[in-house]
Amino acid sequence: MLPSPWFVRAITRVSDTLARLRRRIIPAQFAALELGTAGWVSHALAAFCELGVAGALQAKAQTARELAAAGYGHEASLERLLRSLCAYGVVRCDRSRRYTLGRVGRALTGADSVAAMIRYANAPWHTAAHGRLAGTVREGRSGFSIAHGEPLFSYLQRDREAGALFDEAMHAMSTVYAPAFAAAYDFSHCKTILDVGGGDGTLVEAVRARYPNLRTMVFEAPQVVQRVAADRPDIEFVAGDMLADALPAADVYVLSHVLHDWDDENAAKVLANVRAAMPDDARVLIYELLVQPPSNVWSQDRVSDLEMMAMLGGRERGIDEFAALAAAAGLRVARVIAARTSEAVIECVPAGSPSRLTARCDSATPE
Ligand SMILES: C[S@@+](CC[C@H](N)C(=O)[O-])C[C@H]1O[C@@H](n2cnc3c(N)ncnc32)[C@H](O)[C@@H]1O
């Protein structure tokens, strides 16, 4: 059960205020160094995931010696890795240096594990892109292209291991936000849903769990379809290029965390391609973070925007920017529905459609 958006906002505010208070109290150099070396901890967490230690500790509490004897690594180094993660709720240590999983560590095991996203975010080819951020800011092109000489999606197409890790990472992320998407919108009048750039179909599967008669389709890059389709026999996968190829007809088109991958020109192209395929009474659901007004408070869109800038040359957008993109593609924003995550569902309909169309799937059903 997801907490309500207002509760999450309130807690975020309180923790943000406490974090700012702490930054005011500790010496400024400490605060700067803590921020500037946070990546060391991220890499420790990624190593913890890569070594599979979470799975071992889920089975039983263990010492570094026991983990080393079972083949998880070098004893003294395991001890140092584990003790460094105690302060973050990843593991807990007792007096005999026996480690168990903490609350954060438990999020790295099981069907809802986000471990793949952490491995993706800390993979050497990923961090190389962020390492070029100053170059990105100077030149305005993605750190990924500067570091690797090609865009992320063509790299993922060439490097099967990197591509598979990306798919796993997107699956991990969609297990976090798919249930909130499915709960935010009333699909009861819709027969066919097409998720454009829908990865392995986790999002449409969450919708079908609530609407079992829905026909679910995913339009994806051919190499992704090749990797994931066999595991999802209930979903119809269509392989193609969302920028260029014709999309199948559907009642609802979903673009979840897709437009933020692209600059304005290409994002408008994707939307125009959807508009060209959709019947006049169909709608488009854009599921994205919304950029918040300028403030000194933490918000997820800021962090995700850095990732888009470094990896793809894309961007997070505010509602006015989405409205402009929609208008350029012959669509208009009909409604914005807050989901029980940081994302919103932005419902778009054909530009000339009467407003009664907006009422057809009107009652959003947040729980
Ligand atoms: C950031 S992921 C989002 C995945 C999923 N929609 C989600 O919300 O987790 C973007 C997806 O778009 C797909 N993609 C990128 N370029 C594409 C293209 N030209 N045609 C079709 N799919 C593409 C990628 O393979 C990837 O799965």
CSV table of C-alpha atoms and ligand atoms in Angstrom, one decimal:
chain,number,residue,atom,x,y,z
A,1,MET,CA,0.0,0.0,0.0
A,2,LEU,CA,1.5,3.3,-1.1
A,3,PRO,CA,1.4,6.3,1.3
A,4,SER,CA,-0.8,9.2,0.1
A,5,PRO,CA,0.9,12.0,-1.8
A,6,TRP,CA,0.3,14.6,0.9
A,7,PHE,CA,1.8,12.4,3.5
A,8,VAL,CA,4.9,11.8,1.4
A,9,ARG,CA,5.2,15.6,0.7
A,10,ALA,CA,4.9,16.4,4.4
A,11,ILE,CA,7.5,13.8,5.4
A,12,THR,CA,9.8,15.1,2.6
A,13,ARG,CA,9.4,18.6,3.9
A,14,VAL,CA,10.3,17.6,7.5
A,15,SER,CA,13.3,15.6,6.5
A,16,ASP,CA,14.5,18.3,4.1
A,17,THR,CA,14.2,20.9,6.9
A,18,LEU,CA,16.2,18.6,9.3
A,19,ALA,CA,18.9,18.1,6.6
A,20,ARG,CA,19.2,21.8,6.1
A,21,LEU,CA,19.4,22.4,9.8
A,22,ARG,CA,22.2,19.8,10.0
A,23,ARG,CA,24.1,21.5,7.1
A,24,ARG,CA,23.9,24.7,9.0
A,25,ILE,CA,25.3,23.2,12.2
A,26,ILE,CA,28.2,21.1,10.9
A,27,PRO,CA,31.2,22.9,9.5
A,28,ALA,CA,30.6,24.0,5.9
A,29,GLN,CA,33.6,22.0,4.7
A,30,PHE,CA,32.2,18.8,6.2
A,31,ALA,CA,28.9,19.5,4.5
A,32,ALA,CA,30.6,20.1,1.2
A,33,LEU,CA,32.8,17.0,1.5
A,34,GLU,CA,29.9,14.8,2.5
A,35,LEU,CA,28.0,15.9,-0.6
A,36,GLY,CA,31.0,15.6,-2.9
A,37,THR,CA,31.9,12.1,-1.7
A,38,ALA,CA,28.3,10.6,-1.6
A,39,GLY,CA,29.2,8.7,-4.8
A,40,TRP,CA,31.6,6.5,-2.7
A,41,VAL,CA,28.6,5.2,-0.7
A,42,SER,CA,26.6,4.7,-3.9
A,43,HIS,CA,29.4,2.5,-5.3
A,44,ALA,CA,29.6,0.6,-2.0
A,45,LEU,CA,25.9,-0.1,-2.3
A,46,ALA,CA,26.3,-1.2,-6.0
A,47,ALA,CA,29.1,-3.5,-5.0
A,48,PHE,CA,26.8,-5.0,-2.3
A,49,CYS,CA,24.2,-5.6,-5.0
A,50,GLU,CA,26.7,-7.0,-7.5
A,51,LEU,CA,28.2,-9.4,-5.1
A,52,GLY,CA,24.7,-10.8,-4.2
A,53,VAL,CA,25.3,-10.3,-0.5
A,54,ALA,CA,21.7,-9.1,0.1
A,55,GLY,CA,20.4,-12.5,-1.0
A,56,ALA,CA,22.9,-14.3,1.4
A,57,LEU,CA,21.9,-12.1,4.4
A,58,GLN,CA,18.2,-12.5,3.6
A,59,ALA,CA,18.6,-16.3,4.1
A,60,LYS,CA,20.5,-15.9,7.5
A,61,ALA,CA,22.6,-13.5,9.6
A,62,GLN,CA,26.3,-14.0,8.8
A,63,THR,CA,29.7,-12.7,9.6
A,64,ALA,CA,32.2,-11.5,6.9
A,65,ARG,CA,34.1,-14.7,7.5
A,66,GLU,CA,31.1,-16.9,6.8
A,67,LEU,CA,30.3,-14.9,3.7
A,68,ALA,CA,33.9,-15.2,2.4
A,69,ALA,CA,33.8,-18.9,3.1
A,70,ALA,CA,30.7,-19.1,0.9
A,71,GLY,CA,32.4,-17.4,-1.9
A,72,TYR,CA,31.1,-13.8,-1.6
A,73,GLY,CA,34.5,-12.2,-1.6
A,74,HIS,CA,37.6,-11.4,0.4
A,75,GLU,CA,36.9,-11.5,4.2
A,76,ALA,CA,38.6,-8.3,5.3
A,77,SER,CA,37.2,-6.3,2.4
A,78,LEU,CA,33.7,-7.8,3.0
A,79,GLU,CA,33.9,-6.7,6.6
A,80,ARG,CA,34.9,-3.1,5.5
A,81,LEU,CA,32.1,-3.0,2.9
A,82,LEU,CA,29.5,-4.2,5.4
A,83,ARG,CA,30.5,-1.9,8.3
A,84,SER,CA,30.4,1.1,5.9
A,85,LEU,CA,26.8,0.3,5.0
A,86,CYS,CA,25.6,-0.1,8.6
A,87,ALA,CA,25.0,3.7,8.9
A,88,TYR,CA,22.5,3.7,6.0
A,89,GLY,CA,20.0,1.1,7.1
A,90,VAL,CA,21.4,-1.4,4.5
A,91,VAL,CA,22.7,-3.8,7.0
A,92,ARG,CA,22.8,-4.1,10.8
A,93,CYS,CA,25.6,-5.4,12.9
A,94,ASP,CA,25.6,-7.1,16.3
A,95,ARG,CA,28.4,-7.3,18.8
A,96,SER,CA,29.8,-10.5,17.3
A,97,ARG,CA,30.0,-8.8,13.9
A,98,ARG,CA,27.2,-10.8,12.5
A,99,TYR,CA,25.3,-8.9,9.8
A,100,THR,CA,21.6,-8.9,9.0
A,101,LEU,CA,19.7,-6.9,6.4
A,102,GLY,CA,18.3,-3.5,7.4
A,103,ARG,CA,15.1,-2.0,6.0
A,104,VAL,CA,17.0,-0.4,3.1
A,105,GLY,CA,18.8,-3.7,2.4
A,106,ARG,CA,15.6,-5.6,2.2
A,107,ALA,CA,14.6,-3.4,-0.8
A,108,LEU,CA,17.5,-5.1,-2.6
A,109,THR,CA,15.9,-8.6,-2.5
A,110,GLY,CA,12.8,-10.3,-3.9
A,111,ALA,CA,10.4,-9.5,-6.7
A,112,ASP,CA,10.3,-5.7,-6.0
A,113,SER,CA,14.1,-5.4,-5.6
A,114,VAL,CA,15.6,-2.1,-6.9
A,115,ALA,CA,19.1,-3.6,-7.0
A,116,ALA,CA,19.3,-3.6,-10.8
A,117,MET,CA,18.7,0.2,-10.8
A,118,ILE,CA,21.5,0.7,-8.4
A,119,ARG,CA,23.9,-1.5,-10.4
A,120,TYR,CA,22.9,0.4,-13.6
A,121,ALA,CA,23.4,3.8,-11.9
A,122,ASN,CA,26.9,2.8,-10.8
A,123,ALA,CA,28.0,0.8,-13.8
A,124,PRO,CA,31.4,2.2,-15.1
A,125,TRP,CA,29.9,3.1,-18.5
A,126,HIS,CA,27.1,5.0,-16.6
A,127,THR,CA,29.3,6.9,-14.2
A,128,ALA,CA,31.6,7.8,-17.1
A,129,ALA,CA,28.7,9.9,-18.5
A,130,HIS,CA,28.1,11.8,-15.2
A,131,GLY,CA,31.9,12.3,-14.9
A,132,ARG,CA,31.6,14.5,-18.1
A,133,LEU,CA,28.9,16.7,-16.7
A,134,ALA,CA,31.0,19.8,-16.7
A,135,GLY,CA,31.6,19.1,-20.5
A,136,THR,CA,27.8,18.7,-20.9
A,137,VAL,CA,27.2,22.1,-19.3
A,138,ARG,CA,29.9,23.7,-21.4
A,139,GLU,CA,28.8,22.1,-24.7
A,140,GLY,CA,25.1,21.3,-24.2
A,141,ARG,CA,25.4,17.7,-25.3
A,142,SER,CA,25.0,14.6,-23.2
A,143,GLY,CA,27.9,13.4,-21.0
A,144,PHE,CA,27.2,9.9,-22.4
A,145,SER,CA,28.0,11.1,-26.0
A,146,ILE,CA,31.1,12.9,-24.8
A,147,ALA,CA,32.3,9.8,-22.9
A,148,HIS,CA,31.4,7.1,-25.4
A,149,GLY,CA,31.1,8.8,-28.7
A,150,GLU,CA,27.5,7.7,-29.3
A,151,PRO,CA,24.0,8.1,-27.7
A,152,LEU,CA,22.9,5.8,-24.9
A,153,PHE,CA,20.3,3.9,-26.9
A,154,SER,CA,22.6,3.0,-29.7
A,155,TYR,CA,25.3,1.9,-27.1
A,156,LEU,CA,22.6,-0.3,-25.4
A,157,GLN,CA,21.7,-1.8,-28.8
A,158,ARG,CA,25.4,-2.8,-29.4
A,159,ASP,CA,26.4,-4.0,-25.9
A,160,ARG,CA,24.0,-6.8,-25.0
A,161,GLU,CA,25.1,-7.0,-21.3
A,162,ALA,CA,24.6,-3.2,-20.8
A,163,GLY,CA,21.3,-3.5,-22.7
A,164,ALA,CA,20.1,-6.3,-20.4
A,165,LEU,CA,21.1,-4.3,-17.3
A,166,PHE,CA,19.2,-1.3,-18.6
A,167,ASP,CA,16.1,-3.5,-19.1
A,168,GLU,CA,16.4,-4.9,-15.6
A,169,ALA,CA,16.9,-1.4,-14.2
A,170,MET,CA,13.7,-0.1,-15.9
A,171,HIS,CA,11.8,-3.1,-14.7
A,172,ALA,CA,13.0,-2.4,-11.1
A,173,MET,CA,11.9,1.3,-11.5
A,174,SER,CA,8.5,0.3,-12.9
A,175,THR,CA,7.8,-2.0,-10.0
A,176,VAL,CA,8.0,1.2,-7.9
A,177,TYR,CA,5.7,3.4,-10.0
A,178,ALA,CA,3.5,1.1,-12.0
A,179,PRO,CA,0.9,0.4,-9.2
A,180,ALA,CA,0.5,4.1,-8.6
A,181,PHE,CA,-0.1,4.6,-12.4
A,182,ALA,CA,-2.7,1.9,-12.5
A,183,ALA,CA,-4.5,3.3,-9.5
A,184,ALA,CA,-4.4,6.9,-10.7
A,185,TYR,CA,-6.6,6.5,-13.8
A,186,ASP,CA,-9.9,4.9,-14.6
A,187,PHE,CA,-9.3,2.5,-17.5
A,188,SER,CA,-12.8,0.9,-17.2
A,189,HIS,CA,-14.0,2.2,-20.6
A,190,CYS,CA,-10.8,1.3,-22.5
A,191,LYS,CA,-10.3,-1.9,-24.5
A,192,THR,CA,-6.8,-1.6,-25.7
A,193,ILE,CA,-3.7,0.0,-24.1
A,194,LEU,CA,-0.4,0.6,-25.9
A,195,ASP,CA,2.7,1.4,-23.9
A,196,VAL,CA,5.1,3.2,-26.2
A,197,GLY,CA,8.7,2.5,-25.0
A,198,GLY,CA,7.1,0.3,-22.4
A,199,GLY,CA,10.1,-1.9,-21.6
A,200,ASP,CA,9.2,-5.4,-20.4
A,201,GLY,CA,5.5,-4.5,-20.0
A,202,THR,CA,5.5,-4.1,-16.1
A,203,LEU,CA,3.4,-1.0,-16.3
A,204,VAL,CA,0.6,-2.4,-18.6
A,205,GLU,CA,0.7,-5.6,-16.5
A,206,ALA,CA,-0.1,-3.5,-13.4
A,207,VAL,CA,-3.0,-1.9,-15.3
A,208,ARG,CA,-4.3,-5.3,-16.4
A,209,ALA,CA,-4.1,-6.6,-12.8
A,210,ARG,CA,-6.9,-4.1,-12.1
A,211,TYR,CA,-8.7,-4.4,-15.5
A,212,PRO,CA,-8.3,-8.1,-16.5
A,213,ASN,CA,-10.1,-7.7,-19.9
A,214,LEU,CA,-7.8,-5.0,-21.2
A,215,ARG,CA,-5.8,-5.9,-24.3
A,216,THR,CA,-2.2,-4.9,-23.5
A,217,MET,CA,0.4,-4.0,-26.1
A,218,VAL,CA,4.0,-2.7,-25.8
A,219,PHE,CA,5.9,-0.9,-28.6
A,220,GLU,CA,9.6,-1.2,-28.0
A,221,ALA,CA,13.0,-1.2,-29.7
A,222,PRO,CA,13.6,-4.5,-31.5
A,223,GLN,CA,16.5,-5.7,-29.3
A,224,VAL,CA,14.4,-5.1,-26.1
A,225,VAL,CA,11.5,-7.0,-27.6
A,226,GLN,CA,13.9,-9.9,-28.4
A,227,ARG,CA,15.1,-9.9,-24.8
A,228,VAL,CA,11.8,-9.6,-22.9
A,229,ALA,CA,8.8,-10.8,-25.0
A,230,ALA,CA,9.2,-14.5,-24.3
A,231,ASP,CA,8.7,-13.9,-20.5
A,232,ARG,CA,5.4,-12.0,-21.0
A,233,PRO,CA,3.2,-14.2,-23.3
A,234,ASP,CA,0.0,-12.2,-22.3
A,235,ILE,CA,1.4,-8.9,-23.7
A,236,GLU,CA,1.6,-8.2,-27.5
A,237,PHE,CA,5.0,-6.8,-28.2
A,238,VAL,CA,5.5,-4.7,-31.4
A,239,ALA,CA,9.1,-4.0,-32.4
A,240,GLY,CA,9.9,-0.6,-34.0
A,241,ASP,CA,11.3,2.9,-33.8
A,242,MET,CA,8.9,5.2,-31.9
A,243,LEU,CA,10.4,8.2,-33.8
A,244,ALA,CA,9.7,6.9,-37.2
A,245,ASP,CA,7.5,3.8,-37.5
A,246,ALA,CA,3.7,3.7,-37.5
A,247,LEU,CA,2.2,2.7,-34.2
A,248,PRO,CA,-0.8,0.3,-33.8
A,249,ALA,CA,-4.2,1.7,-33.0
A,250,ALA,CA,-5.3,1.7,-29.4
A,251,ASP,CA,-7.8,3.5,-27.0
A,252,VAL,CA,-5.0,4.6,-24.7
A,253,TYR,CA,-1.4,5.4,-25.5
A,254,VAL,CA,1.0,5.5,-22.5
A,255,LEU,CA,4.3,7.3,-22.6
A,256,SER,CA,5.9,6.5,-19.2
A,257,HIS,CA,9.3,8.1,-18.5
A,258,VAL,CA,9.8,8.3,-22.2
A,259,LEU,CA,9.5,11.9,-23.2
A,260,HIS,CA,12.1,12.9,-20.6
A,261,ASP,CA,14.7,10.9,-22.6
A,262,TRP,CA,14.4,13.3,-25.5
A,263,ASP,CA,15.1,16.9,-26.3
A,264,ASP,CA,12.1,19.0,-27.4
A,265,GLU,CA,12.4,18.3,-31.1
A,266,ASN,CA,12.4,14.5,-30.7
A,267,ALA,CA,9.9,14.5,-27.8
A,268,ALA,CA,7.5,16.4,-30.1
A,269,LYS,CA,8.2,13.8,-32.9
A,270,VAL,CA,7.3,10.9,-30.6
A,271,LEU,CA,4.0,12.7,-29.6
A,272,ALA,CA,3.2,13.5,-33.2
A,273,ASN,CA,3.8,9.9,-34.1
A,274,VAL,CA,1.3,8.9,-31.4
A,275,ARG,CA,-1.2,11.5,-32.7
A,276,ALA,CA,-0.9,10.2,-36.2
A,277,ALA,CA,-1.8,6.6,-35.1
A,278,MET,CA,-4.5,7.4,-32.5
A,279,PRO,CA,-8.2,7.3,-33.3
A,280,ASP,CA,-9.9,10.7,-32.5
A,281,ASP,CA,-11.5,9.5,-29.4
A,282,ALA,CA,-8.3,7.9,-28.0
A,283,ARG,CA,-6.1,9.6,-25.4
A,284,VAL,CA,-2.5,9.8,-24.5
A,285,LEU,CA,-1.3,9.4,-20.9
A,286,ILE,CA,2.1,10.9,-20.2
A,287,TYR,CA,3.5,9.6,-16.9
A,288,GLU,CA,6.4,11.7,-15.7
A,289,LEU,CA,7.8,13.8,-12.9
A,290,LEU,CA,6.8,17.5,-13.1
A,291,VAL,CA,9.5,20.1,-12.6
A,292,GLN,CA,8.6,22.0,-9.5
A,293,PRO,CA,8.8,25.9,-9.3
A,294,PRO,CA,12.2,27.3,-8.2
A,295,SER,CA,12.8,26.6,-4.5
A,296,ASN,CA,15.5,25.5,-2.1
A,297,VAL,CA,13.7,22.3,-1.2
A,298,TRP,CA,14.8,18.9,-2.5
A,299,SER,CA,12.6,17.4,-5.2
A,300,GLN,CA,13.1,14.2,-7.3
A,301,ASP,CA,12.7,16.1,-10.6
A,302,ARG,CA,16.0,17.9,-10.0
A,303,VAL,CA,18.0,14.7,-9.5
A,304,SER,CA,16.3,12.9,-12.4
A,305,ASP,CA,16.9,16.0,-14.6
A,306,LEU,CA,20.7,15.6,-14.0
A,307,GLU,CA,20.4,12.0,-15.1
A,308,MET,CA,18.6,13.0,-18.3
A,309,MET,CA,21.1,15.7,-19.0
A,310,ALA,CA,24.1,13.4,-18.4
A,311,MET,CA,22.8,10.3,-20.1
A,312,LEU,CA,20.5,11.3,-22.9
A,313,GLY,CA,20.4,15.0,-23.6
A,314,GLY,CA,16.7,14.8,-22.5
A,315,ARG,CA,15.1,16.8,-19.7
A,316,GLU,CA,12.4,16.8,-17.0
A,317,ARG,CA,9.6,19.3,-17.8
A,318,GLY,CA,7.0,21.4,-16.1
A,319,ILE,CA,3.3,21.3,-17.1
A,320,ASP,CA,3.6,24.3,-19.4
A,321,GLU,CA,6.4,22.6,-21.3
A,322,PHE,CA,4.3,19.4,-21.7
A,323,ALA,CA,1.4,21.6,-22.9
A,324,ALA,CA,3.6,23.2,-25.5
A,325,LEU,CA,4.9,19.8,-26.7
A,326,ALA,CA,1.4,18.5,-26.9
A,327,ALA,CA,0.2,21.5,-28.9
A,328,ALA,CA,3.1,21.0,-31.3
A,329,ALA,CA,1.9,17.5,-31.9
A,330,GLY,CA,-1.8,18.4,-32.4
A,331,LEU,CA,-2.9,17.4,-28.8
A,332,ARG,CA,-4.0,19.3,-25.8
A,333,VAL,CA,-3.6,18.6,-22.1
A,334,ALA,CA,-7.0,17.7,-20.7
A,335,ARG,CA,-6.2,16.8,-17.1
A,336,VAL,CA,-3.2,16.4,-14.8
A,337,ILE,CA,-3.7,13.7,-12.1
A,338,ALA,CA,-1.2,13.3,-9.2
A,339,ALA,CA,-0.1,9.7,-8.7
A,340,ARG,CA,0.9,8.2,-5.4
A,341,THR,CA,4.5,8.6,-6.3
A,342,SER,CA,6.3,11.8,-7.3
A,343,GLU,CA,4.9,11.3,-10.9
A,344,ALA,CA,1.8,12.8,-12.5
A,345,VAL,CA,-0.5,11.4,-15.2
A,346,ILE,CA,-0.9,14.0,-17.9
A,347,GLU,CA,-3.9,13.1,-20.0
A,348,CYS,CA,-3.9,14.5,-23.6
A,349,VAL,CA,-6.6,14.4,-26.2
A,350,PRO,CA,-6.6,15.5,-29.8
A,351,ALA,CA,-6.5,19.3,-30.0
A,352,GLY,CA,-9.9,19.8,-31.6
A,353,SER,CA,-11.8,17.3,-29.5
A,354,PRO,CA,-14.8,18.5,-27.6
A,355,SER,CA,-14.3,18.7,-23.8
A,356,ARG,CA,-17.0,16.0,-23.3
A,357,LEU,CA,-14.4,13.5,-24.5
A,358,THR,CA,-12.4,14.4,-21.5
A,359,ALA,CA,-15.3,13.2,-19.3
A,360,ARG,CA,-15.4,9.6,-20.8
A,361,CYS,CA,-12.6,8.2,-18.7
A,362,ASP,CA,-13.1,10.9,-16.2
A,363,SER,CA,-13.1,9.6,-12.7
A,364,ALA,CA,-9.5,9.0,-11.6
A,365,THR,CA,-9.6,6.4,-8.8
A,366,PRO,CA,-6.8,7.2,-6.4
A,367,GLU,CA,-7.1,5.0,-3.3
B,1,LIG,C1,13.5,5.4,-19.8
B,1,LIG,S1,12.9,3.9,-20.5
B,1,LIG,C2,11.2,3.9,-19.9
B,1,LIG,C3,10.7,2.5,-19.8
B,1,LIG,C4,9.3,2.3,-19.2
B,1,LIG,N1,8.4,3.1,-20.0
B,1,LIG,C5,9.2,2.8,-17.8
B,1,LIG,O1,8.5,3.7,-17.5
B,1,LIG,O2,9.9,2.2,-17.0
B,1,LIG,C6,12.7,4.3,-22.2
B,1,LIG,C7,12.3,3.1,-23.1
B,1,LIG,O3,12.2,3.6,-24.4
B,1,LIG,C8,12.7,2.6,-25.3
B,1,LIG,N2,13.2,3.3,-26.5
B,1,LIG,C9,14.2,4.2,-26.7
B,1,LIG,N3,14.3,4.6,-28.0
B,1,LIG,C10,13.3,3.9,-28.6
B,1,LIG,C11,12.9,4.0,-30.0
B,1,LIG,N4,13.5,4.8,-30.9
B,1,LIG,N5,11.8,3.2,-30.3
B,1,LIG,C12,11.2,2.4,-29.4
B,1,LIG,N6,11.5,2.3,-28.1
B,1,LIG,C13,12.6,3.1,-27.7
B,1,LIG,C14,13.9,2.0,-24.5
B,1,LIG,O4,14.3,0.8,-25.0
B,1,LIG,C15,13.4,2.0,-23.1
B,1,LIG,O5,12.8,0.8,-22.7
